[in-house]
């Protein structure tokens, strides 16, 4: 039986802020936490909570491997509402 992916505590606030800014957000589990569409562009987001030991480590080994081999749009790590909105602003 597959267990549900554990979500970061700050994820809900980040997703709400992205949607309020006009982004489309689809939560996924692999290779990252979310597909984000904004101004007809797509980026991949990994949410990390900097208040946890796991979140402070950044990308895990699978995510690092994915990032090294990904030939698509941006794959970014965000740890706050502010960093997520900054990524959106880079998309315009």
mmCIF file of N, CA, C and O in Angstrom:
data_model
loop_
_atom_site.group_PDB
_atom_site.id
_atom_site.type_symbol
_atom_site.label_atom_id
_atom_site.label_comp_id
_atom_site.label_asym_id
_atom_site.label_seq_id
_atom_site.Cartn_x
_atom_site.Cartn_y
_atom_site.Cartn_z
ATOM 1 N N UNK A 1 0.837 -1.182 0.000
ATOM 2 C CA UNK A 1 0.000 0.000 0.000
ATOM 3 C C UNK A 1 0.879 1.243 0.000
ATOM 4 O O UNK A 1 1.826 1.342 0.770
ATOM 5 N N UNK A 2 0.557 2.184 -0.874
ATOM 6 C CA UNK A 2 1.312 3.425 -0.964
ATOM 7 C C UNK A 2 0.841 4.384 0.113
ATOM 8 O O UNK A 2 -0.347 4.572 0.320
ATOM 9 N N UNK A 3 1.784 5.004 0.785
ATOM 10 C CA UNK A 3 1.407 5.974 1.809
ATOM 11 C C UNK A 3 1.344 7.361 1.191
ATOM 12 O O UNK A 3 2.000 7.645 0.199
ATOM 13 N N UNK A 4 0.543 8.217 1.778
ATOM 14 C CA UNK A 4 0.412 9.583 1.283
ATOM 15 C C UNK A 4 1.712 10.344 1.518
ATOM 16 O O UNK A 4 2.382 10.157 2.532
ATOM 17 N N UNK A 5 2.072 11.188 0.581
ATOM 18 C CA UNK A 5 3.275 11.999 0.716
ATOM 19 C C UNK A 5 3.094 12.973 1.878
ATOM 20 O O UNK A 5 2.028 13.542 2.072
ATOM 21 N N UNK A 6 4.148 13.143 2.647
ATOM 22 C CA UNK A 6 4.113 14.102 3.743
ATOM 23 C C UNK A 6 4.319 15.494 3.161
ATOM 24 O O UNK A 6 5.178 15.704 2.328
ATOM 25 N N UNK A 7 3.542 16.431 3.577
ATOM 26 C CA UNK A 7 3.605 17.797 3.067
ATOM 27 C C UNK A 7 4.265 18.711 4.089
ATOM 28 O O UNK A 7 4.118 18.525 5.298
ATOM 29 N N UNK A 8 4.989 19.718 3.603
ATOM 30 C CA UNK A 8 5.612 20.697 4.494
ATOM 31 C C UNK A 8 4.538 21.593 5.105
ATOM 32 O O UNK A 8 3.523 21.898 4.466
ATOM 33 N N UNK A 9 4.779 22.037 6.332
ATOM 34 C CA UNK A 9 3.799 22.864 7.046
ATOM 35 C C UNK A 9 3.520 24.186 6.347
ATOM 36 O O UNK A 9 2.436 24.741 6.473
ATOM 37 N N UNK A 10 4.504 24.707 5.622
ATOM 38 C CA UNK A 10 4.328 25.999 4.975
ATOM 39 C C UNK A 10 3.723 25.883 3.575
ATOM 40 O O UNK A 10 3.436 26.887 2.936
ATOM 41 N N UNK A 11 3.492 24.669 3.104
ATOM 42 C CA UNK A 11 3.010 24.462 1.740
ATOM 43 C C UNK A 11 1.663 25.132 1.476
ATOM 44 O O UNK A 11 1.474 25.785 0.448
ATOM 45 N N UNK A 12 0.718 24.996 2.374
ATOM 46 C CA UNK A 12 -0.620 25.546 2.164
ATOM 47 C C UNK A 12 -0.571 27.057 1.953
ATOM 48 O O UNK A 12 -1.203 27.578 1.029
ATOM 49 N N UNK A 13 0.196 27.762 2.777
ATOM 50 C CA UNK A 13 0.312 29.217 2.633
ATOM 51 C C UNK A 13 0.955 29.601 1.305
ATOM 52 O O UNK A 13 0.524 30.552 0.648
ATOM 53 N N UNK A 14 1.983 28.849 0.905
ATOM 54 C CA UNK A 14 2.663 29.137 -0.359
ATOM 55 C C UNK A 14 1.706 28.922 -1.529
ATOM 56 O O UNK A 14 1.599 29.765 -2.425
ATOM 57 N N UNK A 15 0.994 27.807 -1.523
ATOM 58 C CA UNK A 15 0.065 27.506 -2.607
ATOM 59 C C UNK A 15 -1.040 28.553 -2.675
ATOM 60 O O UNK A 15 -1.399 29.036 -3.755
ATOM 61 N N UNK A 16 -1.587 28.942 -1.536
ATOM 62 C CA UNK A 16 -2.624 29.975 -1.517
ATOM 63 C C UNK A 16 -2.105 31.287 -2.101
ATOM 64 O O UNK A 16 -2.802 31.955 -2.866
ATOM 65 N N UNK A 17 -0.866 31.660 -1.764
ATOM 66 C CA UNK A 17 -0.289 32.909 -2.279
ATOM 67 C C UNK A 17 -0.053 32.828 -3.783
ATOM 68 O O UNK A 17 -0.303 33.795 -4.509
ATOM 69 N N UNK A 18 0.420 31.685 -4.259
ATOM 70 C CA UNK A 18 0.625 31.518 -5.696
ATOM 71 C C UNK A 18 -0.695 31.646 -6.445
ATOM 72 O O UNK A 18 -0.780 32.335 -7.466
ATOM 73 N N UNK A 19 -1.718 30.996 -5.935
ATOM 74 C CA UNK A 19 -3.038 31.065 -6.589
ATOM 75 C C UNK A 19 -3.611 32.474 -6.532
ATOM 76 O O UNK A 19 -4.204 32.949 -7.500
ATOM 77 N N UNK A 20 -3.419 33.154 -5.420
ATOM 78 C CA UNK A 20 -3.901 34.533 -5.295
ATOM 79 C C UNK A 20 -3.189 35.456 -6.281
ATOM 80 O O UNK A 20 -3.760 36.448 -6.734
ATOM 81 N N UNK A 21 -1.954 35.110 -6.634
ATOM 82 C CA UNK A 21 -1.186 35.909 -7.594
ATOM 83 C C UNK A 21 -1.553 35.579 -9.040
ATOM 84 O O UNK A 21 -1.030 36.183 -9.971
ATOM 85 N N UNK A 22 -2.449 34.597 -9.229
ATOM 86 C CA UNK A 22 -2.904 34.260 -10.562
ATOM 87 C C UNK A 22 -2.297 33.012 -11.161
ATOM 88 O O UNK A 22 -2.534 32.701 -12.329
ATOM 89 N N UNK A 23 -1.518 32.280 -10.380
ATOM 90 C CA UNK A 23 -0.896 31.056 -10.886
ATOM 91 C C UNK A 23 -1.855 29.873 -10.771
ATOM 92 O O UNK A 23 -2.741 29.849 -9.913
ATOM 93 N N UNK A 24 -1.661 28.917 -11.653
ATOM 94 C CA UNK A 24 -2.353 27.637 -11.559
ATOM 95 C C UNK A 24 -1.390 26.688 -10.864
ATOM 96 O O UNK A 24 -0.220 26.610 -11.251
ATOM 97 N N UNK A 25 -1.849 25.987 -9.838
ATOM 98 C CA UNK A 25 -0.969 25.105 -9.076
ATOM 99 C C UNK A 25 -1.576 23.715 -8.998
ATOM 100 O O UNK A 25 -2.728 23.552 -8.585
ATOM 101 N N UNK A 26 -0.801 22.724 -9.426
ATOM 102 C CA UNK A 26 -1.191 21.318 -9.293
ATOM 103 C C UNK A 26 -0.193 20.633 -8.383
ATOM 104 O O UNK A 26 1.011 20.615 -8.683
ATOM 105 N N UNK A 27 -0.677 20.107 -7.269
ATOM 106 C CA UNK A 27 0.200 19.403 -6.342
ATOM 107 C C UNK A 27 0.454 17.993 -6.855
ATOM 108 O O UNK A 27 -0.472 17.283 -7.257
ATOM 109 N N UNK A 28 1.722 17.615 -6.857
ATOM 110 C CA UNK A 28 2.151 16.290 -7.275
ATOM 111 C C UNK A 28 3.137 15.783 -6.236
ATOM 112 O O UNK A 28 3.461 16.492 -5.285
ATOM 113 N N UNK A 29 3.638 14.587 -6.391
ATOM 114 C CA UNK A 29 4.586 14.048 -5.413
ATOM 115 C C UNK A 29 5.992 13.870 -5.976
ATOM 116 O O UNK A 29 6.967 13.993 -5.262
ATOM 117 N N UNK A 30 6.082 13.530 -7.244
ATOM 118 C CA UNK A 30 7.382 13.237 -7.831
ATOM 119 C C UNK A 30 7.449 13.858 -9.204
ATOM 120 O O UNK A 30 6.464 13.779 -9.948
ATOM 121 N N UNK A 31 8.465 14.483 -9.596
ATOM 122 C CA UNK A 31 9.766 14.647 -8.955
ATOM 123 C C UNK A 31 9.832 15.851 -8.018
ATOM 124 O O UNK A 31 10.864 16.119 -7.422
ATOM 125 N N UNK A 32 8.714 16.609 -7.930
ATOM 126 C CA UNK A 32 8.686 17.787 -7.067
ATOM 127 C C UNK A 32 7.308 17.893 -6.438
ATOM 128 O O UNK A 32 6.473 17.024 -6.624
ATOM 129 N N UNK A 33 7.068 18.971 -5.713
ATOM 130 C CA UNK A 33 5.787 19.127 -5.017
ATOM 131 C C UNK A 33 4.683 19.731 -5.875
ATOM 132 O O UNK A 33 3.513 19.467 -5.630
ATOM 133 N N UNK A 34 5.044 20.575 -6.858
ATOM 134 C CA UNK A 34 3.992 21.258 -7.606
ATOM 135 C C UNK A 34 4.415 21.642 -9.015
ATOM 136 O O UNK A 34 5.573 21.996 -9.254
ATOM 137 N N UNK A 35 3.430 21.586 -9.906
ATOM 138 C CA UNK A 35 3.553 22.181 -11.238
ATOM 139 C C UNK A 35 2.864 23.529 -11.137
ATOM 140 O O UNK A 35 1.716 23.610 -10.688
ATOM 141 N N UNK A 36 3.546 24.579 -11.561
ATOM 142 C CA UNK A 36 3.000 25.922 -11.445
ATOM 143 C C UNK A 36 2.981 26.569 -12.820
ATOM 144 O O UNK A 36 4.013 26.643 -13.498
ATOM 145 N N UNK A 37 1.806 27.000 -13.248
ATOM 146 C CA UNK A 37 1.668 27.707 -14.505
ATOM 147 C C UNK A 37 1.395 29.171 -14.243
ATOM 148 O O UNK A 37 0.580 29.524 -13.397
ATOM 149 N N UNK A 38 2.112 30.029 -14.987
ATOM 150 C CA UNK A 38 1.956 31.468 -14.794
ATOM 151 C C UNK A 38 2.329 32.164 -16.096
ATOM 152 O O UNK A 38 3.421 31.941 -16.632
ATOM 153 N N UNK A 39 1.439 32.982 -16.613
ATOM 154 C CA UNK A 39 1.664 33.699 -17.876
ATOM 155 C C UNK A 39 2.064 32.757 -19.001
ATOM 156 O O UNK A 39 3.005 33.016 -19.745
ATOM 157 N N UNK A 40 1.382 31.628 -19.096
ATOM 158 C CA UNK A 40 1.589 30.634 -20.146
ATOM 159 C C UNK A 40 2.978 29.995 -20.098
ATOM 160 O O UNK A 40 3.489 29.534 -21.115
ATOM 161 N N UNK A 41 3.576 29.991 -18.923
ATOM 162 C CA UNK A 41 4.866 29.331 -18.705
ATOM 163 C C UNK A 41 4.702 28.375 -17.539
ATOM 164 O O UNK A 41 3.837 28.555 -16.687
ATOM 165 N N UNK A 42 5.560 27.367 -17.506
ATOM 166 C CA UNK A 42 5.474 26.354 -16.454
ATOM 167 C C UNK A 42 6.792 26.265 -15.695
ATOM 168 O O UNK A 42 7.862 26.317 -16.296
ATOM 169 N N UNK A 43 6.696 26.138 -14.392
ATOM 170 C CA UNK A 43 7.871 25.847 -13.590
ATOM 171 C C UNK A 43 7.521 24.757 -12.595
ATOM 172 O O UNK A 43 6.360 24.525 -12.277
ATOM 173 N N UNK A 44 8.530 24.074 -12.147
ATOM 174 C CA UNK A 44 8.380 23.020 -11.147
ATOM 175 C C UNK A 44 8.860 23.578 -9.822
ATOM 176 O O UNK A 44 9.932 24.189 -9.755
ATOM 177 N N UNK A 45 8.079 23.366 -8.771
ATOM 178 C CA UNK A 45 8.464 23.874 -7.452
ATOM 179 C C UNK A 45 8.566 22.746 -6.439
ATOM 180 O O UNK A 45 7.711 21.864 -6.389
ATOM 181 N N UNK A 46 9.592 22.826 -5.653
ATOM 182 C CA UNK A 46 9.775 21.952 -4.497
ATOM 183 C C UNK A 46 9.655 22.843 -3.277
ATOM 184 O O UNK A 46 10.379 23.844 -3.147
ATOM 185 N N UNK A 47 8.725 22.522 -2.378
ATOM 186 C CA UNK A 47 8.535 23.299 -1.157
ATOM 187 C C UNK A 47 9.374 22.696 -0.037
ATOM 188 O O UNK A 47 9.373 21.484 0.167
ATOM 189 N N UNK A 48 10.081 23.532 0.676
ATOM 190 C CA UNK A 48 10.839 23.102 1.846
ATOM 191 C C UNK A 48 10.504 24.028 3.003
ATOM 192 O O UNK A 48 10.307 25.232 2.822
ATOM 193 N N UNK A 49 10.448 23.465 4.186
ATOM 194 C CA UNK A 49 10.216 24.255 5.386
ATOM 195 C C UNK A 49 11.563 24.443 6.080
ATOM 196 O O UNK A 49 12.120 23.488 6.610
ATOM 197 N N UNK A 50 12.090 25.668 6.095
ATOM 198 C CA UNK A 50 13.409 25.899 6.687
ATOM 199 C C UNK A 50 13.459 25.721 8.198
ATOM 200 O O UNK A 50 14.530 25.756 8.784
ATOM 201 N N UNK A 51 12.303 25.498 8.797
ATOM 202 C CA UNK A 51 12.270 25.310 10.250
ATOM 203 C C UNK A 51 12.448 23.851 10.662
ATOM 204 O O UNK A 51 12.438 23.540 11.847
ATOM 205 N N UNK A 52 12.588 22.961 9.690
ATOM 206 C CA UNK A 52 12.787 21.544 10.008
ATOM 207 C C UNK A 52 14.173 21.100 9.532
ATOM 208 O O UNK A 52 14.702 21.654 8.560
ATOM 209 N N UNK A 53 14.748 20.110 10.189
ATOM 210 C CA UNK A 53 16.057 19.609 9.741
ATOM 211 C C UNK A 53 16.018 19.115 8.292
ATOM 212 O O UNK A 53 16.941 19.374 7.520
ATOM 213 N N UNK A 54 14.957 18.411 7.915
ATOM 214 C CA UNK A 54 14.831 17.918 6.540
ATOM 215 C C UNK A 54 14.756 19.077 5.554
ATOM 216 O O UNK A 54 15.402 19.059 4.500
ATOM 217 N N UNK A 55 13.984 20.091 5.879
ATOM 218 C CA UNK A 55 13.833 21.247 4.998
ATOM 219 C C UNK A 55 15.110 22.046 4.830
ATOM 220 O O UNK A 55 15.373 22.601 3.763
ATOM 221 N N UNK A 56 15.927 22.099 5.867
ATOM 222 C CA UNK A 56 17.188 22.840 5.810
ATOM 223 C C UNK A 56 18.187 22.186 4.864
ATOM 224 O O UNK A 56 19.096 22.843 4.374
ATOM 225 N N UNK A 57 18.018 20.903 4.585
ATOM 226 C CA UNK A 57 18.970 20.181 3.737
ATOM 227 C C UNK A 57 18.819 20.512 2.261
ATOM 228 O O UNK A 57 19.687 20.190 1.465
ATOM 229 N N UNK A 58 17.705 21.117 1.858
ATOM 230 C CA UNK A 58 17.488 21.421 0.445
ATOM 231 C C UNK A 58 17.015 20.193 -0.307
ATOM 232 O O UNK A 58 16.352 19.318 0.251
ATOM 233 N N UNK A 59 17.363 20.122 -1.592
ATOM 234 C CA UNK A 59 16.937 18.996 -2.412
ATOM 235 C C UNK A 59 17.476 17.679 -1.857
ATOM 236 O O UNK A 59 18.621 17.606 -1.424
ATOM 237 N N UNK A 60 16.639 16.623 -1.913
ATOM 238 C CA UNK A 60 17.142 15.297 -1.541
ATOM 239 C C UNK A 60 17.891 14.720 -2.740
ATOM 240 O O UNK A 60 17.970 15.345 -3.798
ATOM 241 N N UNK A 61 18.451 13.543 -2.599
ATOM 242 C CA UNK A 61 19.275 12.970 -3.666
ATOM 243 C C UNK A 61 18.490 12.747 -4.959
ATOM 244 O O UNK A 61 19.001 13.008 -6.051
ATOM 245 N N UNK A 62 17.257 12.269 -4.865
ATOM 246 C CA UNK A 62 16.436 12.075 -6.067
ATOM 247 C C UNK A 62 16.159 13.395 -6.771
ATOM 248 O O UNK A 62 16.196 13.478 -8.002
ATOM 249 N N UNK A 63 15.889 14.426 -6.000
ATOM 250 C CA UNK A 63 15.608 15.733 -6.585
ATOM 251 C C UNK A 63 16.865 16.334 -7.213
ATOM 252 O O UNK A 63 16.794 16.960 -8.277
ATOM 253 N N UNK A 64 18.018 16.132 -6.584
ATOM 254 C CA UNK A 64 19.274 16.613 -7.162
ATOM 255 C C UNK A 64 19.524 15.937 -8.502
ATOM 256 O O UNK A 64 19.902 16.593 -9.481
ATOM 257 N N UNK A 65 19.328 14.633 -8.542
ATOM 258 C CA UNK A 65 19.531 13.890 -9.788
ATOM 259 C C UNK A 65 18.567 14.390 -10.865
ATOM 260 O O UNK A 65 18.966 14.599 -12.020
ATOM 261 N N UNK A 66 17.318 14.592 -10.500
ATOM 262 C CA UNK A 66 16.336 15.101 -11.447
ATOM 263 C C UNK A 66 16.767 16.470 -11.969
ATOM 264 O O UNK A 66 16.750 16.719 -13.189
ATOM 265 N N UNK A 67 17.149 17.384 -11.071
ATOM 266 C CA UNK A 67 17.533 18.743 -11.461
ATOM 267 C C UNK A 67 18.721 18.728 -12.423
ATOM 268 O O UNK A 67 18.774 19.520 -13.370
ATOM 269 N N UNK A 68 19.666 17.843 -12.205
ATOM 270 C CA UNK A 68 20.848 17.756 -13.060
ATOM 271 C C UNK A 68 20.499 17.283 -14.468
ATOM 272 O O UNK A 68 21.215 17.592 -15.418
ATOM 273 N N UNK A 69 19.427 16.518 -14.610
ATOM 274 C CA UNK A 69 19.078 15.921 -15.888
ATOM 275 C C UNK A 69 17.850 16.538 -16.559
ATOM 276 O O UNK A 69 17.509 16.167 -17.671
ATOM 277 N N UNK A 70 17.189 17.473 -15.905
ATOM 278 C CA UNK A 70 15.962 18.067 -16.410
ATOM 279 C C UNK A 70 16.278 19.061 -17.521
ATOM 280 O O UNK A 70 17.100 19.965 -17.352
ATOM 281 N N UNK A 71 15.629 18.908 -18.659
ATOM 282 C CA UNK A 71 15.837 19.797 -19.801
ATOM 283 C C UNK A 71 14.621 20.677 -20.071
ATOM 284 O O UNK A 71 14.491 21.243 -21.152
ATOM 285 N N UNK A 72 13.734 20.776 -19.111
ATOM 286 C CA UNK A 72 12.531 21.587 -19.276
ATOM 287 C C UNK A 72 12.676 22.932 -18.601
ATOM 288 O O UNK A 72 13.771 23.449 -18.425
ATOM 289 N N UNK A 73 11.539 23.479 -18.189
ATOM 290 C CA UNK A 73 11.516 24.784 -17.536
ATOM 291 C C UNK A 73 12.153 24.747 -16.158
ATOM 292 O O UNK A 73 12.624 23.712 -15.702
ATOM 293 N N UNK A 74 12.154 25.887 -15.485
ATOM 294 C CA UNK A 74 12.819 25.995 -14.188
ATOM 295 C C UNK A 74 12.294 24.991 -13.153
ATOM 296 O O UNK A 74 11.101 24.714 -13.076
ATOM 297 N N UNK A 75 13.215 24.463 -12.387
ATOM 298 C CA UNK A 75 12.928 23.591 -11.238
ATOM 299 C C UNK A 75 13.510 24.315 -10.035
ATOM 300 O O UNK A 75 14.725 24.483 -9.933
ATOM 301 N N UNK A 76 12.649 24.806 -9.152
ATOM 302 C CA UNK A 76 13.133 25.657 -8.076
ATOM 303 C C UNK A 76 12.687 25.159 -6.706
ATOM 304 O O UNK A 76 11.678 24.498 -6.564
ATOM 305 N N UNK A 77 13.465 25.527 -5.735
ATOM 306 C CA UNK A 77 13.163 25.244 -4.335
ATOM 307 C C UNK A 77 12.650 26.540 -3.725
ATOM 308 O O UNK A 77 13.292 27.581 -3.873
ATOM 309 N N UNK A 78 11.504 26.485 -3.084
ATOM 310 C CA UNK A 78 10.972 27.661 -2.398
ATOM 311 C C UNK A 78 10.705 27.299 -0.938
ATOM 312 O O UNK A 78 10.291 26.191 -0.629
ATOM 313 N N UNK A 79 10.992 28.253 -0.064
ATOM 314 C CA UNK A 79 10.826 27.982 1.359
ATOM 315 C C UNK A 79 9.925 28.984 2.058
ATOM 316 O O UNK A 79 9.801 28.979 3.273
ATOM 317 N N UNK A 80 9.294 29.861 1.271
ATOM 318 C CA UNK A 80 8.400 30.868 1.857
ATOM 319 C C UNK A 80 7.494 31.429 0.773
ATOM 320 O O UNK A 80 7.738 31.234 -0.424
ATOM 321 N N UNK A 81 6.477 32.141 1.210
ATOM 322 C CA UNK A 81 5.600 32.827 0.266
ATOM 323 C C UNK A 81 6.425 33.807 -0.565
ATOM 324 O O UNK A 81 6.285 33.884 -1.787
ATOM 325 N N UNK A 82 7.319 34.524 0.082
ATOM 326 C CA UNK A 82 8.126 35.525 -0.616
ATOM 327 C C UNK A 82 8.990 34.900 -1.706
ATOM 328 O O UNK A 82 9.079 35.434 -2.826
ATOM 329 N N UNK A 83 9.619 33.769 -1.420
ATOM 330 C CA UNK A 83 10.474 33.148 -2.439
ATOM 331 C C UNK A 83 9.638 32.587 -3.587
ATOM 332 O O UNK A 83 10.058 32.617 -4.742
ATOM 333 N N UNK A 84 8.434 32.112 -3.296
ATOM 334 C CA UNK A 84 7.553 31.606 -4.351
ATOM 335 C C UNK A 84 7.104 32.741 -5.269
ATOM 336 O O UNK A 84 7.116 32.598 -6.497
ATOM 337 N N UNK A 85 6.747 33.872 -4.700
ATOM 338 C CA UNK A 85 6.320 35.017 -5.505
ATOM 339 C C UNK A 85 7.496 35.568 -6.315
ATOM 340 O O UNK A 85 7.325 35.969 -7.472
ATOM 341 N N UNK A 86 8.690 35.553 -5.754
ATOM 342 C CA UNK A 86 9.874 35.970 -6.528
ATOM 343 C C UNK A 86 10.050 35.107 -7.763
ATOM 344 O O UNK A 86 10.373 35.596 -8.841
ATOM 345 N N UNK A 87 9.834 33.797 -7.614
ATOM 346 C CA UNK A 87 9.944 32.902 -8.766
ATOM 347 C C UNK A 87 8.890 33.245 -9.819
ATOM 348 O O UNK A 87 9.180 33.215 -11.009
ATOM 349 N N UNK A 88 7.671 33.546 -9.392
ATOM 350 C CA UNK A 88 6.639 33.957 -10.348
ATOM 351 C C UNK A 88 7.070 35.201 -11.102
ATOM 352 O O UNK A 88 6.910 35.300 -12.316
ATOM 353 N N UNK A 89 7.618 36.162 -10.383
ATOM 354 C CA UNK A 89 8.038 37.414 -11.012
ATOM 355 C C UNK A 89 9.133 37.189 -12.030
ATOM 356 O O UNK A 89 9.231 37.919 -13.023
ATOM 357 N N UNK A 90 9.954 36.181 -11.834
ATOM 358 C CA UNK A 90 11.014 35.873 -12.804
ATOM 359 C C UNK A 90 10.420 35.282 -14.078
ATOM 360 O O UNK A 90 11.063 35.287 -15.126
ATOM 361 N N UNK A 91 9.187 34.763 -13.998
ATOM 362 C CA UNK A 91 8.545 34.130 -15.146
ATOM 363 C C UNK A 91 7.946 35.167 -16.106
ATOM 364 O O UNK A 91 7.588 34.821 -17.219
ATOM 365 N N UNK A 92 7.793 36.409 -15.673
ATOM 366 C CA UNK A 92 7.145 37.402 -16.542
ATOM 367 C C UNK A 92 8.153 38.115 -17.416
ATOM 368 O O UNK A 92 9.311 38.079 -17.250
#
